[in-house]
CSV table of N, CA and C in Angstrom, one decimal:
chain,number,residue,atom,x,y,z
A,25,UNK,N,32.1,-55.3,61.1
A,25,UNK,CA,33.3,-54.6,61.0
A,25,UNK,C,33.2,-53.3,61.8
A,26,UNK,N,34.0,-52.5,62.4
A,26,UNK,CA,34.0,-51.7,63.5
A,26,UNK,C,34.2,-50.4,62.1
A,27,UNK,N,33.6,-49.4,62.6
A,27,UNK,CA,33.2,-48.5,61.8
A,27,UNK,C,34.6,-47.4,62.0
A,28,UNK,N,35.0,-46.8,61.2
A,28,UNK,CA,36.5,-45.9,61.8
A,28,UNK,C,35.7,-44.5,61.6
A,29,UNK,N,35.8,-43.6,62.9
A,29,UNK,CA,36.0,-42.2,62.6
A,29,UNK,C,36.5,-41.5,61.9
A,30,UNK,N,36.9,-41.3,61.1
A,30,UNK,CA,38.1,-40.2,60.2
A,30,UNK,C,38.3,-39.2,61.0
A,31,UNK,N,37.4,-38.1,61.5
A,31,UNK,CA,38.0,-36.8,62.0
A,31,UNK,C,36.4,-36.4,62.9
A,32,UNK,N,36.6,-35.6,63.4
A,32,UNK,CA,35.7,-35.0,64.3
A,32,UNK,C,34.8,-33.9,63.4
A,33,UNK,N,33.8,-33.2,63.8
A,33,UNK,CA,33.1,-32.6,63.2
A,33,UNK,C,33.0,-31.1,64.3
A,34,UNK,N,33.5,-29.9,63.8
A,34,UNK,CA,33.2,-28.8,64.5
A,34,UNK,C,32.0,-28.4,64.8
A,35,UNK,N,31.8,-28.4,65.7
A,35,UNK,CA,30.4,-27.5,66.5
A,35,UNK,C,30.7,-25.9,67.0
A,36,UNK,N,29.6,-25.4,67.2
A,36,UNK,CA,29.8,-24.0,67.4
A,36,UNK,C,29.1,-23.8,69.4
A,37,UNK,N,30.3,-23.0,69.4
A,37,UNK,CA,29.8,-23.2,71.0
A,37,UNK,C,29.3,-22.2,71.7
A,38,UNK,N,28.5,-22.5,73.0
A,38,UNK,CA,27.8,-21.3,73.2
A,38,UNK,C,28.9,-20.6,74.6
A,39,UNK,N,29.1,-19.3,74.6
A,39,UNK,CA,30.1,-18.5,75.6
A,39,UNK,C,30.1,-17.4,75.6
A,40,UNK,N,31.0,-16.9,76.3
A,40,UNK,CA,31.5,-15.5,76.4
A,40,UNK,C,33.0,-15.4,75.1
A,41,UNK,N,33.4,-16.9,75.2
A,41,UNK,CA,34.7,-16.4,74.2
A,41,UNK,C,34.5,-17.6,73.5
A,42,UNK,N,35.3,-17.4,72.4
A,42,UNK,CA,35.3,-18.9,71.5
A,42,UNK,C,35.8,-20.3,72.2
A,43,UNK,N,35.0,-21.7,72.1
A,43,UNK,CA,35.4,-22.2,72.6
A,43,UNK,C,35.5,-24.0,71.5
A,44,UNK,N,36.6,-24.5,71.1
A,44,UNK,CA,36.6,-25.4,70.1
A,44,UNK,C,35.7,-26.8,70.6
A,45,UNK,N,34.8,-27.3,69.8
A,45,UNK,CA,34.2,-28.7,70.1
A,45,UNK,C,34.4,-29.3,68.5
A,46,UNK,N,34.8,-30.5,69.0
A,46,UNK,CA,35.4,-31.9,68.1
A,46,UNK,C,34.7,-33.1,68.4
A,47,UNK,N,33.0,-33.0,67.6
A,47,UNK,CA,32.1,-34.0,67.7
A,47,UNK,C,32.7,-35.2,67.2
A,48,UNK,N,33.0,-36.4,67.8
A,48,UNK,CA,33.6,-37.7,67.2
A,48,UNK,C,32.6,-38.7,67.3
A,49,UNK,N,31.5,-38.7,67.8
A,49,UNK,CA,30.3,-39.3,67.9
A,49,UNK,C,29.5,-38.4,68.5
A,50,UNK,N,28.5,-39.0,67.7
A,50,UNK,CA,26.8,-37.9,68.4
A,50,UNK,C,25.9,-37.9,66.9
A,51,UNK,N,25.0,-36.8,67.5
A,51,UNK,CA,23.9,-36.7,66.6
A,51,UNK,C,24.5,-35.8,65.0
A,52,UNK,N,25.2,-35.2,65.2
A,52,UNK,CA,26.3,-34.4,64.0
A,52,UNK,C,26.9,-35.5,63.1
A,53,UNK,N,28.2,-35.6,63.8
A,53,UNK,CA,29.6,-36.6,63.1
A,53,UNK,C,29.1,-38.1,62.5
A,54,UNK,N,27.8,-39.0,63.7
A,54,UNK,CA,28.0,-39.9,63.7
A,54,UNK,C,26.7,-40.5,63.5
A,55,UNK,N,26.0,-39.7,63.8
A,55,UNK,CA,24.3,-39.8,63.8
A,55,UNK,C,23.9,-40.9,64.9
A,56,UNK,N,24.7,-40.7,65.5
A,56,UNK,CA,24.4,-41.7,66.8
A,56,UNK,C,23.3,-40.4,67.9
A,57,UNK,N,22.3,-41.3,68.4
A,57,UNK,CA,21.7,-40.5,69.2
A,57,UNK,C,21.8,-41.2,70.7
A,58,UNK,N,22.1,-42.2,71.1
A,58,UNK,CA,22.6,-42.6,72.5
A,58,UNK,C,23.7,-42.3,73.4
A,59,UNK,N,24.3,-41.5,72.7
A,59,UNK,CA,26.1,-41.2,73.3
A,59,UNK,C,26.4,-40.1,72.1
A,60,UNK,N,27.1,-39.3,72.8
A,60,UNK,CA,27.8,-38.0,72.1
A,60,UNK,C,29.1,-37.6,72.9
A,61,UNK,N,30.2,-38.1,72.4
A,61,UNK,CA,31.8,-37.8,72.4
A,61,UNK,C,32.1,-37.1,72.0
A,62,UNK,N,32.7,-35.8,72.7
A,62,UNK,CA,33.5,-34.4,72.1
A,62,UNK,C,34.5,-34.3,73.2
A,63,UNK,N,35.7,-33.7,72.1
A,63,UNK,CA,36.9,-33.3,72.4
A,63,UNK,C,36.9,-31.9,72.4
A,64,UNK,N,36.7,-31.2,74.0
A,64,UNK,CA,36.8,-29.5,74.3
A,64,UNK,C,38.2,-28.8,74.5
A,65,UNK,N,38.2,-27.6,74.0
A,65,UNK,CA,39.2,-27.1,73.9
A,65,UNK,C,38.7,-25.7,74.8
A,66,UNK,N,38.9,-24.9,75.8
A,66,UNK,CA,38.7,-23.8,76.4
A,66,UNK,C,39.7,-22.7,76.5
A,67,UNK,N,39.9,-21.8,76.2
A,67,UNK,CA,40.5,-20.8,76.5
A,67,UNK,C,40.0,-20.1,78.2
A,68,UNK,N,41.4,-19.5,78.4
A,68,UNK,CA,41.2,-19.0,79.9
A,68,UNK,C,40.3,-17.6,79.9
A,69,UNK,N,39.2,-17.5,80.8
A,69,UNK,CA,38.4,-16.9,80.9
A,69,UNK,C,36.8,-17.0,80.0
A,70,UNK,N,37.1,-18.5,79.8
A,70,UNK,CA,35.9,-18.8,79.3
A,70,UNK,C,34.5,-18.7,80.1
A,71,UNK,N,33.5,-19.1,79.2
A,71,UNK,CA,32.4,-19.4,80.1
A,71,UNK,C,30.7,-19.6,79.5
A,72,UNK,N,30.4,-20.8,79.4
A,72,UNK,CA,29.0,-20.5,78.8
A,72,UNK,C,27.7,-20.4,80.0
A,73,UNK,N,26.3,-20.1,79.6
A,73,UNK,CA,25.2,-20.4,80.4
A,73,UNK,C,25.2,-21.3,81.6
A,74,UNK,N,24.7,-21.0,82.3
A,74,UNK,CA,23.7,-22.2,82.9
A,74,UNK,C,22.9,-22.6,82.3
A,75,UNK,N,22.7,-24.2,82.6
A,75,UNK,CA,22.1,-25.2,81.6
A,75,UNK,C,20.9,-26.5,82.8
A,76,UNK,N,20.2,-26.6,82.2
A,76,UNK,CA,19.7,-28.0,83.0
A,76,UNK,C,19.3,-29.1,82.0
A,77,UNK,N,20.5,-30.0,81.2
A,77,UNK,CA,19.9,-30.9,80.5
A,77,UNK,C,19.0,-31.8,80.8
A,78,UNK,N,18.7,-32.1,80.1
A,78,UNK,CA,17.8,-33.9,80.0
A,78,UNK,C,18.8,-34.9,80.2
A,79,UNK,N,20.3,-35.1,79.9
A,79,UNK,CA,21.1,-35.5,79.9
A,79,UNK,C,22.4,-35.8,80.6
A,80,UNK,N,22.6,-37.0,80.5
A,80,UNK,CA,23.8,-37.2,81.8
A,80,UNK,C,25.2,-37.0,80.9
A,81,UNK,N,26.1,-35.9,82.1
A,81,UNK,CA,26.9,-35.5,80.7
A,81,UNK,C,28.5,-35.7,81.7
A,82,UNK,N,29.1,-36.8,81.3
A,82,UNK,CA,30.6,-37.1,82.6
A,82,UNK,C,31.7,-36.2,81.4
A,83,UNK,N,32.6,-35.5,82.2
A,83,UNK,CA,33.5,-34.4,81.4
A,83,UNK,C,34.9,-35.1,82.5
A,84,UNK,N,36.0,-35.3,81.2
A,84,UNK,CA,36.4,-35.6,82.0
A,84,UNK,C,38.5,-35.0,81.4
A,85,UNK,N,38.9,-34.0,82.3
A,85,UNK,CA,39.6,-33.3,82.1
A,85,UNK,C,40.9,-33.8,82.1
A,86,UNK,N,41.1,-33.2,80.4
A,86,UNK,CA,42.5,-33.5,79.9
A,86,UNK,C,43.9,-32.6,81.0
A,87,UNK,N,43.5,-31.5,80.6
A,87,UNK,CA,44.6,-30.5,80.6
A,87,UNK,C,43.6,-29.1,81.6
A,88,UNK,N,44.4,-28.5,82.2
A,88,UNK,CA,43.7,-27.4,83.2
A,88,UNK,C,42.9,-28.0,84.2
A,89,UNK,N,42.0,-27.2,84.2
A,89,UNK,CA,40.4,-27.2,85.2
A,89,UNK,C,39.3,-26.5,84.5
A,90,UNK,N,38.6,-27.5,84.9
A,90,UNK,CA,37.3,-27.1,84.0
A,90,UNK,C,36.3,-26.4,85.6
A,91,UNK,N,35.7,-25.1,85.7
A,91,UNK,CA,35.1,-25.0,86.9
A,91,UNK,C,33.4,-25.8,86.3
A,92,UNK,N,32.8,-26.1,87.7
A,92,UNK,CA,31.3,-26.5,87.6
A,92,UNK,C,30.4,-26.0,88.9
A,93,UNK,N,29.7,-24.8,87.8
A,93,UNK,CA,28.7,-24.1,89.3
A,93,UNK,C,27.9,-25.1,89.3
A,94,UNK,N,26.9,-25.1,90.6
A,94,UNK,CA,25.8,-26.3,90.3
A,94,UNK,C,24.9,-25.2,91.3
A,95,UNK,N,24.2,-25.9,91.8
A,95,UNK,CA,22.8,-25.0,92.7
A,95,UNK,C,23.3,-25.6,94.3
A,96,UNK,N,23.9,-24.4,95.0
A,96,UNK,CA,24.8,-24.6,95.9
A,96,UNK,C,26.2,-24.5,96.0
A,97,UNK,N,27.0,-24.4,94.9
A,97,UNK,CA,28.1,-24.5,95.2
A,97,UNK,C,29.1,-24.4,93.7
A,98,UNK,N,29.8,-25.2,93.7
A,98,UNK,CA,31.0,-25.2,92.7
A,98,UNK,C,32.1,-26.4,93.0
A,99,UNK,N,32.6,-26.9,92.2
A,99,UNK,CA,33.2,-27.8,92.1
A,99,UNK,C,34.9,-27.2,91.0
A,100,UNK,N,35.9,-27.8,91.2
A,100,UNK,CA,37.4,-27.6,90.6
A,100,UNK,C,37.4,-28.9,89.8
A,101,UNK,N,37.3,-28.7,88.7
A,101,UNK,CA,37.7,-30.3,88.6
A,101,UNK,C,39.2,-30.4,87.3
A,102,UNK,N,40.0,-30.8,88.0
A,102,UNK,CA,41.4,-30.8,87.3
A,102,UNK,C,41.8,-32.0,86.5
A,103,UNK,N,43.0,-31.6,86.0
A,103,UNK,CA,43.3,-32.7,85.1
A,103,UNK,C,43.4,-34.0,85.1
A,104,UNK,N,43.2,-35.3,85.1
A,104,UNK,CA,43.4,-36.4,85.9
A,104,UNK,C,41.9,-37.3,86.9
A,105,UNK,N,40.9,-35.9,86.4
A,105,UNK,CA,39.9,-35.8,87.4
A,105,UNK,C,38.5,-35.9,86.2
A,106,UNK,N,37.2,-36.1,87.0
A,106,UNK,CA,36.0,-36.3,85.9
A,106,UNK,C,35.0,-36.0,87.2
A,107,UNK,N,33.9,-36.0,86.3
A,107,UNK,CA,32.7,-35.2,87.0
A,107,UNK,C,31.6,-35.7,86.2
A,108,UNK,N,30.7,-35.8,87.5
A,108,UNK,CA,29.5,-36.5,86.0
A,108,UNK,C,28.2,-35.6,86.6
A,109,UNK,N,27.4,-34.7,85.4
A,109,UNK,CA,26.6,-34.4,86.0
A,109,UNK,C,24.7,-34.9,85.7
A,110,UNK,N,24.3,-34.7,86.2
A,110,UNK,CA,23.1,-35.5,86.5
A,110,UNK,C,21.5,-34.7,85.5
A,111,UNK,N,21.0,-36.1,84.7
A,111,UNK,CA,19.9,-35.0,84.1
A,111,UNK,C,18.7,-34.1,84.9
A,112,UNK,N,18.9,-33.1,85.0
A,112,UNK,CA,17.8,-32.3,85.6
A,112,UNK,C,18.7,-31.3,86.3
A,113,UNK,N,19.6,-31.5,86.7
A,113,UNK,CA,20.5,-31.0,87.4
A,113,UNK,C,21.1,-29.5,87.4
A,114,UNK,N,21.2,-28.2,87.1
A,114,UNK,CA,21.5,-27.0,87.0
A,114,UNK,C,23.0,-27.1,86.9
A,115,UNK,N,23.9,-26.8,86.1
A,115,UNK,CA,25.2,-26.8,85.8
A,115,UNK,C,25.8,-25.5,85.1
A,116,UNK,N,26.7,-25.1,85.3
A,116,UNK,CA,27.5,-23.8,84.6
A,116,UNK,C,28.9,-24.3,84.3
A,117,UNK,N,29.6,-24.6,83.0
A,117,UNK,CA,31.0,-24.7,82.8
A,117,UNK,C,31.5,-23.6,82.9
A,118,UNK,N,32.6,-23.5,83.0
A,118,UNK,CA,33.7,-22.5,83.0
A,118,UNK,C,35.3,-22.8,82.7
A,119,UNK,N,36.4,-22.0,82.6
A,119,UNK,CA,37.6,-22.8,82.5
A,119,UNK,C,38.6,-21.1,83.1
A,120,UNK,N,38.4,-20.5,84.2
A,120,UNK,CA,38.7,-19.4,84.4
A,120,UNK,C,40.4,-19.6,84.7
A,121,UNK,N,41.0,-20.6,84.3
A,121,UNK,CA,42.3,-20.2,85.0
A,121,UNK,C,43.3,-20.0,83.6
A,122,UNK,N,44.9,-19.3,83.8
A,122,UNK,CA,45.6,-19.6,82.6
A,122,UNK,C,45.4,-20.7,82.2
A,123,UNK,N,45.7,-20.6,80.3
A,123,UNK,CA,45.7,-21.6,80.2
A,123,UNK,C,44.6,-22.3,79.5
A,124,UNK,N,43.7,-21.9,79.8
A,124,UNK,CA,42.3,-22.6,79.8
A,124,UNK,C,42.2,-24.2,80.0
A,125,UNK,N,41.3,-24.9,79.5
A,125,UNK,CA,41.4,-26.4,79.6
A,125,UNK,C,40.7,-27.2,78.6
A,126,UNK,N,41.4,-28.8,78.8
A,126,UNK,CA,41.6,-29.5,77.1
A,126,UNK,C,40.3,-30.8,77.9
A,127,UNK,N,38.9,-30.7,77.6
A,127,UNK,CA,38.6,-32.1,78.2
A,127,UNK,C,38.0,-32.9,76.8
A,128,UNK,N,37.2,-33.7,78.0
A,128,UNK,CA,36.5,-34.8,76.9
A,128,UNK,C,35.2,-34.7,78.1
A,129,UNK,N,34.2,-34.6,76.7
A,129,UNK,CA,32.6,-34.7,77.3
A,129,UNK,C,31.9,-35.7,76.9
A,130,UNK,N,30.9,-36.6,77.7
A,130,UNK,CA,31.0,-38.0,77.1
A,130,UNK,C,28.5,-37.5,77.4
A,131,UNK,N,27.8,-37.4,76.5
A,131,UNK,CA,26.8,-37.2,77.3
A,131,UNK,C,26.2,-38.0,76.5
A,132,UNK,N,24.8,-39.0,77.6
A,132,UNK,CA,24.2,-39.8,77.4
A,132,UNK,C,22.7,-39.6,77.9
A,133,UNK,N,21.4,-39.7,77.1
A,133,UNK,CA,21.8,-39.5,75.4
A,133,UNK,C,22.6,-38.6,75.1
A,134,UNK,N,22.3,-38.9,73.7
A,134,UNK,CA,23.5,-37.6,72.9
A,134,UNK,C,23.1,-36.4,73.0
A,135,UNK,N,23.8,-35.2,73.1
A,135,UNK,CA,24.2,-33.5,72.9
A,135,UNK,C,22.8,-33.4,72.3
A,136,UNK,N,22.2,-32.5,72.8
A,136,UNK,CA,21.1,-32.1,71.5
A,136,UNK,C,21.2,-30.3,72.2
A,137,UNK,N,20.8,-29.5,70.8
A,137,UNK,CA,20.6,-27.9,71.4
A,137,UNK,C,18.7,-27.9,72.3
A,138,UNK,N,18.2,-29.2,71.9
A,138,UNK,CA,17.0,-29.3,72.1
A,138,UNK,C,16.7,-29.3,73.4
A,139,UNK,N,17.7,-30.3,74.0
A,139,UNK,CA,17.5,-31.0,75.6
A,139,UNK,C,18.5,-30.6,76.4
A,140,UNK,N,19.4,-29.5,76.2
A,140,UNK,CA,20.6,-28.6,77.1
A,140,UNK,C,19.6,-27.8,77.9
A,141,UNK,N,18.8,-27.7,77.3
A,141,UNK,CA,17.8,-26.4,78.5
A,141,UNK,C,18.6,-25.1,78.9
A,142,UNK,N,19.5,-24.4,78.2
A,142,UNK,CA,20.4,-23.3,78.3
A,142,UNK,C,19.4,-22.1,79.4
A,143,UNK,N,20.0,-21.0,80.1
A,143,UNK,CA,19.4,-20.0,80.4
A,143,UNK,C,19.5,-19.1,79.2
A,144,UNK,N,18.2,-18.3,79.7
A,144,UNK,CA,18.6,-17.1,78.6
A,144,UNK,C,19.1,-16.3,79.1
């Protein structure tokens, strides 16, 4: 029998401003550790760390633009649009424009605070 979600599970996010996460699978909500589904919510002028996970993490935007520094450059990625980034990889989220922006982050394995590799 296919198991039903009820509701998502809040997480606490790391930034400059508050940023909403809605664990619907993962190691939290679902106790799944191969895949971790969240629904992001960003306010404009967001922004957390640079990160280099262990993990492949495809984001893929509902509403706004989500920015993505990498080592070299930067990427826009808008609504309609997805991005996958790669484990080992150096990545910085952002959501600088009005508005902020609505995605979905799909990372495989699952989210861990263990395997994000955040900067300090």
């Amino acid at each position: 029998m296919p198991t039903l979600i009820q509701k998502p599970t809040l997480i606490e996010a790391a930034g400059n401003k508050p940023k909403r996460i809605e664990e619907y699978a993962g190691r939290v909500n679902s106790q799944h550790s191969a895949v971790s589904v969240a629904r992001m919510v960003s306010p404009e002028g967001w922004e957390e760390p640079g990160q280099r996970p262990e993990f492949e993490e495809i984001t893929v935007v509902l509403n706004g633009m989500v920015r993505v520094d990498y080592e070299g450059g930067s990427l826009e990625v808008r609504a309609g649009q997805a991005v996958v980034a790669h484990p080992g990889e150096w990545v910085r989220y952002s959501s600088p424009e009005p508005g902020g922006a609505e995605y979905i982050a799909v990372c495989l394995p699952a989210f861990s605070p263990e395997t994000v590799h955040r900067d300090s």
